[in-house]
Every structure is written in structure tokens, then in C-alpha cells.
Tab-separated table of C-alpha atoms and ligand atoms in Angstrom:
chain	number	residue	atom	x	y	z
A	1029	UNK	CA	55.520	-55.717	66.717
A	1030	UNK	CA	54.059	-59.238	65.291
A	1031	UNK	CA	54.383	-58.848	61.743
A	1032	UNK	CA	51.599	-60.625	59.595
A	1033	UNK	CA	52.884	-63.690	57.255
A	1034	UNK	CA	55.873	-63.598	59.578
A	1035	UNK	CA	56.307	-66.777	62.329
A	1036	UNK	CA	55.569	-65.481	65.703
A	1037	UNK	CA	58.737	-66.556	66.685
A	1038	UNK	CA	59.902	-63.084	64.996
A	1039	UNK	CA	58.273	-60.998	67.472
A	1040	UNK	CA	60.403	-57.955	67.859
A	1041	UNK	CA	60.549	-55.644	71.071
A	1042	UNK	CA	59.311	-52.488	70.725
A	1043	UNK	CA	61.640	-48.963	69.962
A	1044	UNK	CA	61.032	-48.454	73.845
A	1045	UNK	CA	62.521	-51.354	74.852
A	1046	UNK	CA	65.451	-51.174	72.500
A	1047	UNK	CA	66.064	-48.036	74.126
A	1048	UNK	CA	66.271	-49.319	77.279
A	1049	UNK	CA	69.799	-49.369	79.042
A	1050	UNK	CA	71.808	-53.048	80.070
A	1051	UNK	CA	70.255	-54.264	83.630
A	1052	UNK	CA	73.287	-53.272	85.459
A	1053	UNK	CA	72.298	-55.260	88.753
A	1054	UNK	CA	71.168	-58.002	86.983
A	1055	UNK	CA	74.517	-58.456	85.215
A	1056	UNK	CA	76.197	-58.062	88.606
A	1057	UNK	CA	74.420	-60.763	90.589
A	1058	UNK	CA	74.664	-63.248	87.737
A	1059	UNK	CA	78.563	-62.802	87.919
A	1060	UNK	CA	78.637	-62.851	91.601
A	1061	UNK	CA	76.385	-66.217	91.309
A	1062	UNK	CA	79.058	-67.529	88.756
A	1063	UNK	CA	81.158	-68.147	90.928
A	1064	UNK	CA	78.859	-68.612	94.136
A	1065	UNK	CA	78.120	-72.051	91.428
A	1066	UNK	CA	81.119	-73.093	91.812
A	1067	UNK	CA	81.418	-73.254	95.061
A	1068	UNK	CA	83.382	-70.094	95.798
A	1069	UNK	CA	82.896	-68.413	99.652
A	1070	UNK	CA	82.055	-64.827	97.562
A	1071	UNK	CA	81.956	-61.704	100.043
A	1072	UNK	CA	79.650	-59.943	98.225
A	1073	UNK	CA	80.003	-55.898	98.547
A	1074	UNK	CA	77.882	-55.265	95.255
A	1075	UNK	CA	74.169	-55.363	96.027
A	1076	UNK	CA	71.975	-53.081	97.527
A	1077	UNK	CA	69.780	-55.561	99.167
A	1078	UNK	CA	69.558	-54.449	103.350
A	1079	UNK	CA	70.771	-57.877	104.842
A	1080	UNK	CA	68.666	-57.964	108.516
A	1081	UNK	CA	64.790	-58.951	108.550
A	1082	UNK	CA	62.080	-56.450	108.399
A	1083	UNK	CA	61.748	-55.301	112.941
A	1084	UNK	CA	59.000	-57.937	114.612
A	1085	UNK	CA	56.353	-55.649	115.277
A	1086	UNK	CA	56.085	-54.817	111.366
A	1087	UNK	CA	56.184	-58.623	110.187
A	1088	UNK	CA	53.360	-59.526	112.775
A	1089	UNK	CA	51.171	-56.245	112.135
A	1090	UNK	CA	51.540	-58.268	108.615
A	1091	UNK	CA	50.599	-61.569	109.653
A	1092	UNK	CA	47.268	-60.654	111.219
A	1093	UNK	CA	46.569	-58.039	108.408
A	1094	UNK	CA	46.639	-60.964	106.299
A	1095	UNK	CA	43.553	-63.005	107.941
A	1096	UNK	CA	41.256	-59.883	107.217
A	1097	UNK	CA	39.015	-60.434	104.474
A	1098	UNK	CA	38.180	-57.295	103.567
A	1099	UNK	CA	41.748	-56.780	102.363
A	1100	UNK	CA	41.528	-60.240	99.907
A	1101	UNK	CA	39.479	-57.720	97.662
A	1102	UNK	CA	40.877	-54.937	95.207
A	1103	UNK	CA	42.396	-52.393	97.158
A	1104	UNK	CA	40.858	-48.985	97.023
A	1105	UNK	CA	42.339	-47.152	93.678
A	1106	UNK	CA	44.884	-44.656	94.838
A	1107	UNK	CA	46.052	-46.516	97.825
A	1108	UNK	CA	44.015	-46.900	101.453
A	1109	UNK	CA	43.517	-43.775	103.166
A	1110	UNK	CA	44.635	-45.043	106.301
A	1111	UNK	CA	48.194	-45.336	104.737
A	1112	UNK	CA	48.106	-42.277	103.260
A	1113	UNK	CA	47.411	-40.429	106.309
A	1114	UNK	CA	50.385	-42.425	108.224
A	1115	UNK	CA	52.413	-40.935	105.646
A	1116	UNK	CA	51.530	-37.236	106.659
A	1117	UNK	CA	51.509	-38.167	110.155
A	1118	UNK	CA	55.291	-39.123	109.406
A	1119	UNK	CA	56.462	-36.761	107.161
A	1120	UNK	CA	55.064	-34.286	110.042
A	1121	UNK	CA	56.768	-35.639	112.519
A	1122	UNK	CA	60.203	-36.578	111.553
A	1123	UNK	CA	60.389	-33.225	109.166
A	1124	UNK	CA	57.772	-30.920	109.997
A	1125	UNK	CA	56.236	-31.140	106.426
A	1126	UNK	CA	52.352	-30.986	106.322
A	1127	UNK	CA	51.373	-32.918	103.279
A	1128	UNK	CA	47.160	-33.027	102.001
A	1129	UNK	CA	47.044	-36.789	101.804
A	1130	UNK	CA	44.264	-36.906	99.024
A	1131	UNK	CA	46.432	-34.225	96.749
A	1132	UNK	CA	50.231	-34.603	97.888
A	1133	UNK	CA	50.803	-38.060	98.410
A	1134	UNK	CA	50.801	-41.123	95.813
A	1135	UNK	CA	51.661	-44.799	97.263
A	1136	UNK	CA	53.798	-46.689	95.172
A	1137	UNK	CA	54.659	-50.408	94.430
A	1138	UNK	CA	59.222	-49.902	95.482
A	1139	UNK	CA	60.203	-46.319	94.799
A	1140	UNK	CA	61.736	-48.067	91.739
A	1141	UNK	CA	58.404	-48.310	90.228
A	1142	UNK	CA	57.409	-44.575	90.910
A	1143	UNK	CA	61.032	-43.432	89.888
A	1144	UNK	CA	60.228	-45.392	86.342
A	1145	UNK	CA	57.169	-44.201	85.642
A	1146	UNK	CA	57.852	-40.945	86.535
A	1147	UNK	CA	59.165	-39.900	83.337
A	1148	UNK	CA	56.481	-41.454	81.401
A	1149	UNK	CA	53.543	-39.496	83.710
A	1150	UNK	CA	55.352	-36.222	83.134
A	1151	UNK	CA	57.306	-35.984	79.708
A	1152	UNK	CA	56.840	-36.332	76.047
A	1153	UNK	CA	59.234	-38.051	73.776
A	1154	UNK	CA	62.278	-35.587	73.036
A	1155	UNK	CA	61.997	-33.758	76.766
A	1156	UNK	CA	65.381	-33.172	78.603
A	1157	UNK	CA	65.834	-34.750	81.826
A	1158	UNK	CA	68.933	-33.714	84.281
A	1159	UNK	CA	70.400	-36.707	85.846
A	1160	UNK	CA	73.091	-37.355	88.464
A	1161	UNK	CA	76.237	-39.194	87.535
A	1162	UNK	CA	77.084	-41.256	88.967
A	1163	UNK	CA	74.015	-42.420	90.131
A	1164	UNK	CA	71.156	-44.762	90.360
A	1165	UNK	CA	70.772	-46.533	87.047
A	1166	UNK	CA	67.115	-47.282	87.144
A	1167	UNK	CA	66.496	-43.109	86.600
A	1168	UNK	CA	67.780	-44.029	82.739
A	1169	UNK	CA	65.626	-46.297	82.838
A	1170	UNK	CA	62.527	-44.640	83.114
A	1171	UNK	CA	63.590	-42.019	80.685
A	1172	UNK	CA	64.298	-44.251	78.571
A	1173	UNK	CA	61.102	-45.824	78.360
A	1174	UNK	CA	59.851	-42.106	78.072
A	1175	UNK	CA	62.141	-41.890	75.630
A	1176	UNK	CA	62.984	-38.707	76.798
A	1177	UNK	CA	66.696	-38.041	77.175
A	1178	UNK	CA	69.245	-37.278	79.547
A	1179	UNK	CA	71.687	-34.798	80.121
A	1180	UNK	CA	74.422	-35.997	82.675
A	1181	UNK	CA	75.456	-33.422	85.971
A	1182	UNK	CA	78.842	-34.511	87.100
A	1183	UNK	CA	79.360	-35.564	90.870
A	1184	UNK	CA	82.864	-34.570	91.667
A	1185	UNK	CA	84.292	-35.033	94.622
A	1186	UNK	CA	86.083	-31.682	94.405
A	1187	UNK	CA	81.893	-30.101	94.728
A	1188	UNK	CA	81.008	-33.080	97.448
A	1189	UNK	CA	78.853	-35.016	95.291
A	1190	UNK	CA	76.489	-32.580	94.607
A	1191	UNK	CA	75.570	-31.105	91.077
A	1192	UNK	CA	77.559	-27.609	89.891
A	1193	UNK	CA	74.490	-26.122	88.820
A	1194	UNK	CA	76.503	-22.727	87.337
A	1195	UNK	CA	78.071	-25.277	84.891
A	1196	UNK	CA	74.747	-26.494	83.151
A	1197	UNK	CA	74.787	-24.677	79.714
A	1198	UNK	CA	71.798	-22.355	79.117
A	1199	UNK	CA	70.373	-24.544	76.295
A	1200	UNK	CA	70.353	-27.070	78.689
A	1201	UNK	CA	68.424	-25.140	81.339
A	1202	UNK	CA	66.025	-23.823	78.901
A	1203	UNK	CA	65.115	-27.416	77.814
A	1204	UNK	CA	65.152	-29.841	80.732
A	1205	UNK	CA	62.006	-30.638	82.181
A	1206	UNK	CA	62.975	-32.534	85.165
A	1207	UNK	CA	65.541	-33.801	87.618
A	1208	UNK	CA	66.531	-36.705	89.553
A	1209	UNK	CA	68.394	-35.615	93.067
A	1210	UNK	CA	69.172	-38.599	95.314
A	1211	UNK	CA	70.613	-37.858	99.265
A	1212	UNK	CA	72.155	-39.116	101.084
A	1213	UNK	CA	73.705	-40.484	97.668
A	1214	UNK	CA	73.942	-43.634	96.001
A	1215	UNK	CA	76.474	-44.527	95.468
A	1216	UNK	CA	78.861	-41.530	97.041
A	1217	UNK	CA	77.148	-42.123	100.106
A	1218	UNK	CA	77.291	-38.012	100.371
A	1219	UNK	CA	74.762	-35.846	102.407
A	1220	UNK	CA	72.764	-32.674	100.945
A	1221	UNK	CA	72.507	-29.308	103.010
A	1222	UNK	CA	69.275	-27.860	103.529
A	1223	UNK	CA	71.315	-24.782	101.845
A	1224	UNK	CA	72.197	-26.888	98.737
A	1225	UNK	CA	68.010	-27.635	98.664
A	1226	UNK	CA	67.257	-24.173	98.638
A	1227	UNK	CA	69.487	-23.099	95.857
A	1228	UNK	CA	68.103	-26.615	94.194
A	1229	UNK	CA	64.429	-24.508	94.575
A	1230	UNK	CA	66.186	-21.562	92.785
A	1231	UNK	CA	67.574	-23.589	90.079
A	1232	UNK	CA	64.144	-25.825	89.376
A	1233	UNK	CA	61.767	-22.408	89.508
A	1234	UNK	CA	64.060	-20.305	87.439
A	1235	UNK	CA	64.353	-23.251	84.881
A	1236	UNK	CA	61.017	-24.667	85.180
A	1237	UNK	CA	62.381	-27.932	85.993
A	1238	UNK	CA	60.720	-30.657	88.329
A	1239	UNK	CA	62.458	-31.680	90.771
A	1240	UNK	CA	62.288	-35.963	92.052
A	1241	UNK	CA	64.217	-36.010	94.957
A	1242	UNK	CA	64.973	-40.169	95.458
A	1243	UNK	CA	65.021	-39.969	99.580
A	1244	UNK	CA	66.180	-43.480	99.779
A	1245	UNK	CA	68.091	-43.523	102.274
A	1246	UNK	CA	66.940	-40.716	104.230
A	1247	UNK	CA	67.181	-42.366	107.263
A	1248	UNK	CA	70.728	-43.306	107.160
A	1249	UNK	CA	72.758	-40.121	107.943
A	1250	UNK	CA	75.793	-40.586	110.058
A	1251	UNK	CA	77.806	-38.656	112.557
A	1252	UNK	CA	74.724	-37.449	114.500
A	1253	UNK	CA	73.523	-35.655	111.132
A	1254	UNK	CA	69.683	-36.226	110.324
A	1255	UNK	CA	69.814	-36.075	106.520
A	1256	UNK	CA	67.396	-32.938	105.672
A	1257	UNK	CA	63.942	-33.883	103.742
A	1258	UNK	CA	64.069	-31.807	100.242
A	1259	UNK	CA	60.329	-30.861	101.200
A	1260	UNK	CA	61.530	-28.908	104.173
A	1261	UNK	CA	62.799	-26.922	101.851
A	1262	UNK	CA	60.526	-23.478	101.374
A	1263	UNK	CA	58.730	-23.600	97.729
A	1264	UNK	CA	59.663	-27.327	97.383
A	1265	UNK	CA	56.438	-28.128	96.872
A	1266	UNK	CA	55.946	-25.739	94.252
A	1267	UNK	CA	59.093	-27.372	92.250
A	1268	UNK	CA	58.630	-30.972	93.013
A	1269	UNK	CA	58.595	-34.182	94.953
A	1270	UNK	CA	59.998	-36.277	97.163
A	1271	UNK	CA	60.231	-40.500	97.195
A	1272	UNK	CA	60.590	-42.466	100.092
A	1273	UNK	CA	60.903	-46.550	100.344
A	1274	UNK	CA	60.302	-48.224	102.976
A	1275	UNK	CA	63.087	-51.024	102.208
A	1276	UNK	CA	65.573	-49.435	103.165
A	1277	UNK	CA	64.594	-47.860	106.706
A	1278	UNK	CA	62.432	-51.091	107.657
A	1279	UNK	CA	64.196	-53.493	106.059
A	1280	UNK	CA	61.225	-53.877	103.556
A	1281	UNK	CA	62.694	-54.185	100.318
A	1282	UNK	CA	60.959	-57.760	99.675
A	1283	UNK	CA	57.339	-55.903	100.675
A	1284	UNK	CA	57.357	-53.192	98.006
A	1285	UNK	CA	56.315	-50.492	98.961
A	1286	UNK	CA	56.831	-47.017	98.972
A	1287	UNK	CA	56.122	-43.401	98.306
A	1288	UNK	CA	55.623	-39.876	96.855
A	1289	UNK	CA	54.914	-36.731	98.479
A	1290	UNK	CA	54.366	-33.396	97.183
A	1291	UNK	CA	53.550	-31.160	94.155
A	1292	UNK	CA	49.917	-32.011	93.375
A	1293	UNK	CA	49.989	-31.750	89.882
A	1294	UNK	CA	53.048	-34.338	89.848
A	1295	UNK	CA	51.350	-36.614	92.217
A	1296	UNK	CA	48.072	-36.036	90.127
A	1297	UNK	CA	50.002	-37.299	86.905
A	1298	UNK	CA	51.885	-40.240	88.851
A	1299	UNK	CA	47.968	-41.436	90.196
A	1300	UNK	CA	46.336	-41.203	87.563
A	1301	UNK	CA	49.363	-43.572	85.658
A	1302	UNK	CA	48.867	-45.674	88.197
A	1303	UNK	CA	45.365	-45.603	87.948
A	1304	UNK	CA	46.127	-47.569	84.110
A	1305	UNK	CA	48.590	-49.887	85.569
A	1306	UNK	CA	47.953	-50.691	89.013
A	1307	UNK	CA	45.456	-51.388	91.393
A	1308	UNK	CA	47.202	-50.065	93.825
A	1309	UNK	CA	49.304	-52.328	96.809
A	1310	UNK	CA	48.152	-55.661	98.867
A	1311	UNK	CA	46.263	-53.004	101.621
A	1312	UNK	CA	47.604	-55.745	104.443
A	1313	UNK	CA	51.338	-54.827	102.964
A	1314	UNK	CA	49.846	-50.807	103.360
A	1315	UNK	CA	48.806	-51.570	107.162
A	1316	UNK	CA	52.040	-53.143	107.671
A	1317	UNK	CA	53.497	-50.047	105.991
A	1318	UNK	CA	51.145	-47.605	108.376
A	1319	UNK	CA	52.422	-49.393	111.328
A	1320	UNK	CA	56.154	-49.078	110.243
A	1321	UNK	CA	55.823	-45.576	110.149
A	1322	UNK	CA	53.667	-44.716	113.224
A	1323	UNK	CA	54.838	-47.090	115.622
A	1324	UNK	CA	58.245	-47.160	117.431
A	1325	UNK	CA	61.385	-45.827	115.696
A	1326	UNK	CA	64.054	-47.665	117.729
A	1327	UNK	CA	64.549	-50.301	115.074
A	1328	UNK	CA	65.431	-47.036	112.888
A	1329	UNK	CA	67.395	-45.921	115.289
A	1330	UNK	CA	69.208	-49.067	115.940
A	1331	UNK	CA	69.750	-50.103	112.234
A	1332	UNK	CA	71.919	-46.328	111.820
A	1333	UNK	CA	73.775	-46.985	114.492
A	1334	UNK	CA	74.509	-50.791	112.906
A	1335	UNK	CA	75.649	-49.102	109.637
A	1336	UNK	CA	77.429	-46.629	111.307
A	1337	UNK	CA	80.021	-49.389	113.296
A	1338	UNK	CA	80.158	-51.559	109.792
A	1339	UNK	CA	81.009	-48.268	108.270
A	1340	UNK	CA	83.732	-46.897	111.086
A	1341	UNK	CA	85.076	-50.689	111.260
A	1342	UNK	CA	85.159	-50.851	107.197
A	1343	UNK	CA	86.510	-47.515	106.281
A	1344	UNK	CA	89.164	-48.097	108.899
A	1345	UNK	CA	90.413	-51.410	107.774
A	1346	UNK	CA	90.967	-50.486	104.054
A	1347	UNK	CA	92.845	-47.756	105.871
A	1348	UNK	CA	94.872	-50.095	107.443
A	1349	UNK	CA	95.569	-51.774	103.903
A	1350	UNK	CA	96.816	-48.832	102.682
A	1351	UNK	CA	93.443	-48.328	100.796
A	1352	UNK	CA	91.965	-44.258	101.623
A	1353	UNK	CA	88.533	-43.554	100.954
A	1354	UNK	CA	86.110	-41.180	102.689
A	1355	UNK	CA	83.684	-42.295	105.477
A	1356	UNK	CA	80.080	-41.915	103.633
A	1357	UNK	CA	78.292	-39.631	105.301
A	1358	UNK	CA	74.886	-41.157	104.786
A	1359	UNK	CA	73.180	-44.365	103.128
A	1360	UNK	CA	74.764	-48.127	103.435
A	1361	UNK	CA	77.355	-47.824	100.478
A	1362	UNK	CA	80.970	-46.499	100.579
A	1363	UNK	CA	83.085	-45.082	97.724
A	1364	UNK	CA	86.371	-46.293	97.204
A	1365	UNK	CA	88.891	-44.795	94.663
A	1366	UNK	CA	90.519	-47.778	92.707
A	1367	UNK	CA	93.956	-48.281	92.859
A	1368	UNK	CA	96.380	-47.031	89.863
A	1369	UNK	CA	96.673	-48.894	86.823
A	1370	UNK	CA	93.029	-49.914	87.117
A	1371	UNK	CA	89.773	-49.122	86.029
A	1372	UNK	CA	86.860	-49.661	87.916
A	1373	UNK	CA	85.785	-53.178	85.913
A	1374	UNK	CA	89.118	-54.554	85.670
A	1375	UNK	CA	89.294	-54.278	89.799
A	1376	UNK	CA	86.047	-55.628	90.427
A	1377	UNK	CA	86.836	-58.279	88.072
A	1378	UNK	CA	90.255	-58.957	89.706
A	1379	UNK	CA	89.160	-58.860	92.916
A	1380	UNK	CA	85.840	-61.076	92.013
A	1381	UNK	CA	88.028	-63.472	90.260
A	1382	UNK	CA	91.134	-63.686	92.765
A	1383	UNK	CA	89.725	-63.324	96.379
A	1384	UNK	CA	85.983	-63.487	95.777
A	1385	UNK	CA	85.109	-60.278	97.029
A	1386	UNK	CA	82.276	-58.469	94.489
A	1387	UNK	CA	82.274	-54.873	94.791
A	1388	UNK	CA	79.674	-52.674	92.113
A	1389	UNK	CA	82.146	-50.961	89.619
A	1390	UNK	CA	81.896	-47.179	89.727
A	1391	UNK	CA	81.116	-47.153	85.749
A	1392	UNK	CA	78.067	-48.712	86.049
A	1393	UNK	CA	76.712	-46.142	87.473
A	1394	UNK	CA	78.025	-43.282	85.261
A	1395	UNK	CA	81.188	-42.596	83.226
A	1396	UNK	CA	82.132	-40.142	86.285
A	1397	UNK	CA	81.717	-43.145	88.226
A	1398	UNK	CA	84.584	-44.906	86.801
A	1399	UNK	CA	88.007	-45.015	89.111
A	1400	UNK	CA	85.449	-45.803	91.996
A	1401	UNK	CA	83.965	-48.714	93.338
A	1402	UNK	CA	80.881	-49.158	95.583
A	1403	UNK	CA	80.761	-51.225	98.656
A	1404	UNK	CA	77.597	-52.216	100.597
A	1405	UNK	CA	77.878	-52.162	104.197
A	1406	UNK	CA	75.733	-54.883	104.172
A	1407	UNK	CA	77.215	-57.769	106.038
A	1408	UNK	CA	78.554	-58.375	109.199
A	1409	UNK	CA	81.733	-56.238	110.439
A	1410	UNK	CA	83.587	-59.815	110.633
A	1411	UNK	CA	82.941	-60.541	107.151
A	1412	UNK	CA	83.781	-56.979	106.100
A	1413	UNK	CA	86.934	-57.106	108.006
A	1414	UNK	CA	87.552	-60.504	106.050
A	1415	UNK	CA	87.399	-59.197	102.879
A	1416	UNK	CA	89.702	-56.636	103.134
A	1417	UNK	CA	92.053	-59.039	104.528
A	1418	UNK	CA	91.887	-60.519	101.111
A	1419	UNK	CA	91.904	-58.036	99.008
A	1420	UNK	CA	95.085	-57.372	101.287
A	1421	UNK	CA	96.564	-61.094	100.473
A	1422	UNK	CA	96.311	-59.666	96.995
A	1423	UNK	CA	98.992	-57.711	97.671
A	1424	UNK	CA	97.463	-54.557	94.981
A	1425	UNK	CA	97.841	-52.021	97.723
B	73	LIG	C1	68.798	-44.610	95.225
B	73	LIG	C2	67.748	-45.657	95.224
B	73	LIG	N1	66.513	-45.319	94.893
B	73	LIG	C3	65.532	-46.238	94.858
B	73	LIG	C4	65.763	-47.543	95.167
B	73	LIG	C5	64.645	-48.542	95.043
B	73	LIG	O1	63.918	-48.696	96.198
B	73	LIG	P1	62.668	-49.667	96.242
B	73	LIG	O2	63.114	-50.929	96.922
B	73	LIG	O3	61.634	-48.964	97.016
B	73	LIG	O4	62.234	-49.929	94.832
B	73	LIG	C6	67.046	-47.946	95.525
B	73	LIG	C7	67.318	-49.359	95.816
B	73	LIG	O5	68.396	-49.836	95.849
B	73	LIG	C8	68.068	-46.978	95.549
B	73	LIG	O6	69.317	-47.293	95.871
């Protein structure tokens, strides 16, 4: 706050920013650039960031929604019908969820947005919020801007990845408000059952909890497995929501945009936020978005299959190295235990520093994350292939 008599050069950031956890991808692409500065060939495992363009038909559906005038004006608080009703038309088809697109559905700038401001449209200062650890950072970050706080569930490998929701102490139950859910996971790259959603409904009801189920990578299940919408789930609605981006399964992640679907009072709360913030998304990036989801689905279909080779090719050369980690079942990231007598930063860092190969560090994205690190599948099998031949020349395994 700007203090009076005081320079304005002494303008402090407020108690909700001060609460606000480190940027843990920003730190990770400005070491990876370090050394891409100095000229270093760096392989780099750590991002997120889908590496093929957005399919043809999307990018041109863009280019002509561009020239329409009626979309250089505000777009229609609440997001353009049109989109909203491709979104019910999708969520019908690939799950065989109806959705009331005025009530149940709320577009969103990235699901990154909508998982931040979540916390904010829901909670008041002091409310409990369940999170998954590891997982996706940017859920702290919402609460913290909330300034809510967060009670850790362990992802163990021993309970696939999933939360042990018989080991949540009752004074825990009684006071969280909400959950974050993420599946297929990042960054396990593990798979939810639709049995492990119902007994998620039995939790949230019982507890009173909301559930936000981050469907990120939804449609990146492997092995012939469709990962299961939480929404399919009977009573979901009644218990919570679902977000879907469109950057990962078109390749969008540039475009923002995205979405929630389900419980009306939650999708009420996240509008009307909105509402204060936003005026809602570019409507030629939401007919671009409408025909991503109603046209053609072979580019979906095609992009799996792409992740699924990286990921067969991948998993199978660390084999060969001597390095054992599970296939992911779903998303584009895989889990790799780190080798004894390291910890998850002092790998990356080796491996950064010595063959220029960044991986994400488990730790960043929990303390049960640490021992692990996380590896996009998001470059070519060649260059995958290349840097575990590296990480081989090390000679660590
Ligand atoms: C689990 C998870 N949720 C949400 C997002 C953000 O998606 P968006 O690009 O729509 O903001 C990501 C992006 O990496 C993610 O990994």
C-alpha cells in the first residue's frame, strides 16, 4: 500500500501477494534459458508447453473469424452462446454428460485462470482447501491469493496416485471446503477410475467439500483407455465441477481458452467473478474454440497416438539405461524415480549442468514429489532418445 509522506518508490505488495508461492515454471525456464544463452544444445524435458501447432482447420476457422466485425466489439458478458452450446454438444458426445449451457457452463481465459480464481469465487480467508501433492502448483496459487489454506493429500505410488481419503483426519474433513483432483495426473501421469470418482462423490457430499476436477489432459489416456470425465460420475454435479483447456487437446495453449462445467452455484460464483474482471474471451478465439470441439476429432486422435510412441520409445530407452520408471498412463509427462544419492534438484541440476537435458524436479511440485522427476513427452522421439543417451554418457546409472 502507498504510504503518504513516503517516496512512491516504497510501494509495498499487498499481504496477498506476499502470500503467494515462488513461480515454479518461471524459475525453471529462466535456468533452462541460462544456459540456452550460452549457447548450450539444451533438451528440454521440463515444460509443459504441447510442441506441434494448433490442427489447420482450427487456425483457419480463426483467420476468417478474425475479419468479422461484429466480433472487434466487447464480447457478450459470460461468453458467446454459440460456444457455450459447443461445449454441451461435446461434453454430450464424448461423455454422455448433458450440461444447461446458461447455468452449468462458465468459459474461461486458460483453465489456469479459472483454477486461480476459483478459490477466491468460493472461499473466505481461513477456509481449508484439500490439495494433491504432488501436483499442479498454480492450485496454491489461487488459494493463496484467497488466502485460504491448504491441507496436502499424499500421492503415493503404493495407492496409484490417487488420494487415501480414509487417512484425512476428521478435523480436516470437517473444515475443508474444497478440492483440487487432476486426471490423468500431472505430473504422475496416472489415470482415475470411474470407481475412484464415485467414492470421490461420497467423500465431497459427506464432507461438504467442492470438488474442481482439473481435466487437463483428459484427452490423453493411453493403452486404449479413454480417461473417464468426473461429471459422468452420478451426483457429480451436485459436489462440483469439472475444467477443461483446450491447449492441451488442440494444441491451443497460446489461444487461451478454456472451461468449466457443472454445479450451478459454482459456475454462478466463477461468472459472476468474471463478470468484475473480465469481459469475457476474443469471441473469434470462442468460434475457433466451437469449431475445435464440433468438428473432426482425428487430430485428437492422432496427437494420443503421437504421445503414446514418444512415451513407449521414452520409457523404453531409460529402460535400456538401466533407469525404471512406469509408463504414464495418461497426459504428456512421465515420472521418473531419481537415482540414489540424489534428490530431485541436485539431479535436475546435474543433469542441466552436465548434459543439458532439463527435466522439472519432483519437489516443485510437492514435498511428496521429491525423489521424482517429470519429463515432458514433448519433443520428437529422436531427441528423446538423445537425451537419454546423455544422461547415459553420464555414466549415473
Ligand atoms: C494440470 C494442469 N491444469 C491446468 C493447466 C493450465 O491450462 P491452460 O493452458 O488452459 O491455462 C495446465 C497446464 O500446464 C496443467 O498442467
Amino acid at each position: 500500500m502507498f504510504r503518504k509522506g513516503v517516496s512512491p518508490l516504497d510501494f509495498e505488495i499487498s499481504q496477498s501477494l506476499k502470500h503467494l508461492p515462488e513461480q515454479f515454471f518461471a524459475r525453471l525456464a529462466s535456468d533452462v534459458q541460462q544456459y540456452v544463452q550460452k549457447g548450450y544444445d539444451v533438451i528440454n524435458l521440463g515444460q509443459g508447453n504441447p510442441d506441434q501447432p494448433t490442427p489447420e482447420h482450427i487456425v483457419q476457422a480463426m483467420q476468417e473469424a478474425v475479419a468479422k466485425p461484429e466480433y472487434h466489439k466487447y464480447s457478450p458478458f459470460g461468453g458467446q452462446p454459440f460456444l457455450k452450446e459447443a461445449i454441451c454438444e461435446f461434453y454430450r458426445r464424448e461423455y454422455g454428460v448433458h450440461l444447461d449451457p446458461e447455468k452449468e457452463v462458465a468459459i474461461l481465459i486458460g483453465a489456469k485462470h479459472g483454477l486461480v480464481e476459483l478459490p477466491r469465487a468460493l472461499l473466505n480467508p481461513g477456509d481449508m482447501v484439500l490439495v494433491p501433492d504432488p501436483g499442479y502448483p498454480d492450485y496454491w496459487s489461487g488459494i493463496a491469493l484467497a488466502r485460504a489454506r491448504m491441507e496436502r493429500m499424499p500421492l503415493t505410488k503404493e495407492n496409484e496416485y490417487l488420494p487415501d481419503y480414509d487417512s484425512i483426519p476428521e478435523t480436516v474433513k470437517h473444515l475443508a471446503r474444497m478440492m483440487f483432483l487432476n486426471y490423468p495426473n500431472n505430473p504422475t501421469g496416472a489415470t482415475a477410475s470411474p470407481a475412484f470418482f464415485k467414492e470421490t462423490v461420497r467423500f465431497a457430499s459427506e464432507n461438504q467439500i467442492c470438488v474442481v476436477h482439473d481435466f487437463a489432459y483428459g484427452a490423453i489416456g493411453f493403452d486404449g483407455i479413454k480417461p473417464p470425465s468426473f461429471l459422468e460420475t452420478d451426483g457429480a454435479k451436485e459436489v462440483g465441477i469439472e475444467v477443461y483447456t483446450l491447449s492441451k487437446t488442440y494444441n491451443m495453449a497460446g489461444w487461451r481458452i478454456a472451461f468449466a462445467a457443472g454445479n450451478k452455484r459454482v459456475i454462478g460464483a466463477l461468472n459472476l467473478l468474471q463478470d468484475h474482471l473480465h469481459c469475457s474471451v476474443f469471441s473469434a478465439i470462442q468460434e475457433a474454440a466451437r469449431v475445435a470441439l464440433t468438428g473432426s476429432q482425428q487430430c485428437v486422435k492422432e496427437l494420443r497416438q503421437m504421445y503414446e510412441k514418444r512415451r513407449n520409445r521414452f520409457i523404453e530407452a531409460a529402460k535400456d539405461i538401466g533407469w525404471h520408471a512406469d509408463a504414464p498412463k495418461g497426459s504428456f509427462f512421465a515420472w521418473l524415480p531419481v537415482p540414489d544419492g540424489y534428490t530431485s534438484e541436485s539431479f535436475s541440476r546435474e543433469v542441466l549442468d552436465k548434459a543439458h537435458v532439463a527435466f522439472a524436479p519432483g519437489n516443485g511440485f510437492g514435498e511428496h514429489g521429491e525423489g521424482f522427476v517429470r519429463a515432458g513427452l514433448l519433443t520428437t522421439e529422436n531427441r528423446m532418445k538423445e537425451a537419454v543417451q546423455r544422461i547415459k554418457d553420464l555414466e549415473i546409472f
